[in-house]
């Protein structure tokens, strides 16, 4: 009589193992696709971080440019040259920073 329940349990284990083996490739493929795909919200967050980084860089360049212009106004020719170079950097970076509509 103990043989019958053991056979039922054993057949259940075999069926479960077979199902796990059959479904494993699907689970792996699904997980791989999940990892390889970027959601829209993740893409938006990444773009936001990139924009904030460019805005920060543009702000630093702006402060440097203002200081160099002040020195240039006091007659420092090297500061005038540096200000022109900084302004050129700002001009390159500016199109990559969206305009705030407010």
Coordinates of C-alpha atoms in Angstrom, one line a residue:
X1 CA 0.0 0.0 0.0
X2 CA 2.9 2.4 0.6
X3 CA 4.1 1.7 -2.9
X4 CA 1.1 3.4 -4.5
X5 CA 1.5 6.8 -2.7
X6 CA 5.2 6.7 -3.4
X7 CA 4.6 6.1 -7.1
X8 CA 2.1 9.0 -7.2
X9 CA 4.6 11.4 -5.5
X10 CA 7.4 10.2 -7.8
X11 CA 5.3 10.7 -10.9
X12 CA 4.4 14.2 -9.7
X13 CA 8.1 15.0 -9.2
X14 CA 9.0 13.7 -12.7
X15 CA 6.2 15.7 -14.3
X16 CA 7.3 18.9 -12.4
X17 CA 10.9 18.3 -13.5
X18 CA 9.8 17.8 -17.1
X19 CA 7.7 21.0 -17.0
X20 CA 10.7 22.9 -15.6
X21 CA 13.0 21.6 -18.3
X22 CA 10.5 22.5 -21.0
X23 CA 9.8 26.0 -19.7
X24 CA 13.5 26.9 -18.9
X25 CA 14.4 28.1 -22.4
X26 CA 11.3 30.3 -22.5
X27 CA 12.2 31.8 -19.1
X28 CA 15.8 32.4 -20.1
X29 CA 14.7 34.1 -23.4
X30 CA 12.2 36.2 -21.6
X31 CA 14.7 37.4 -19.0
X32 CA 17.3 38.1 -21.7
X33 CA 14.7 40.2 -23.7
X34 CA 13.8 42.0 -20.5
X35 CA 17.4 42.9 -19.8
X36 CA 18.1 44.0 -23.4
X37 CA 15.0 46.2 -23.7
X38 CA 15.0 49.7 -22.3
X39 CA 11.6 50.9 -21.3
X40 CA 10.4 54.4 -22.3
X41 CA 10.6 55.6 -18.7
X42 CA 14.2 54.4 -18.4
X43 CA 15.1 56.1 -21.7
X44 CA 13.4 59.3 -20.5
X45 CA 15.3 59.2 -17.2
X46 CA 18.6 58.7 -19.1
X47 CA 17.8 61.6 -21.4
X48 CA 16.9 63.8 -18.4
X49 CA 20.3 63.0 -16.7
X50 CA 22.2 63.8 -19.9
X51 CA 20.3 67.1 -20.3
X52 CA 21.0 68.1 -16.7
X53 CA 24.7 67.2 -17.1
X54 CA 24.9 69.4 -20.2
X55 CA 23.0 72.3 -18.4
X56 CA 25.5 72.0 -15.5
X57 CA 28.5 72.1 -17.9
X58 CA 27.0 75.1 -19.7
X59 CA 26.5 76.9 -16.3
X60 CA 30.1 76.3 -15.4
X61 CA 31.3 77.6 -18.8
X62 CA 29.0 80.7 -18.4
X63 CA 30.5 81.5 -15.0
X64 CA 34.0 81.1 -16.4
X65 CA 33.2 83.2 -19.4
X66 CA 31.8 86.0 -17.2
X67 CA 35.0 86.0 -15.1
X68 CA 37.2 86.0 -18.2
X69 CA 35.2 88.9 -19.7
X70 CA 35.6 90.9 -16.5
X71 CA 39.4 90.4 -16.7
X72 CA 39.3 91.2 -20.4
X73 CA 37.6 94.5 -19.6
X74 CA 40.4 95.3 -17.2
X75 CA 42.9 95.0 -20.1
X76 CA 44.0 91.3 -19.7
X77 CA 44.6 90.2 -23.3
X78 CA 45.1 86.5 -22.2
X79 CA 41.6 86.7 -20.6
X80 CA 40.1 88.0 -23.8
X81 CA 41.6 85.1 -25.7
X82 CA 40.4 82.6 -23.1
X83 CA 36.9 84.2 -23.1
X84 CA 36.6 83.7 -26.9
X85 CA 37.6 80.0 -26.4
X86 CA 35.1 79.5 -23.6
X87 CA 32.4 81.2 -25.7
X88 CA 33.2 78.8 -28.6
X89 CA 32.7 75.9 -26.2
X90 CA 29.4 77.3 -25.0
X91 CA 28.3 77.7 -28.6
X92 CA 29.0 74.1 -29.3
X93 CA 27.2 72.9 -26.2
X94 CA 24.2 75.2 -26.4
X95 CA 22.2 73.4 -29.1
X96 CA 22.3 70.2 -27.1
X97 CA 20.5 71.9 -24.2
X98 CA 16.7 72.3 -24.7
X99 CA 15.2 75.7 -24.1
X100 CA 13.1 76.0 -20.9
X101 CA 9.5 77.0 -22.0
X102 CA 8.9 78.9 -18.8

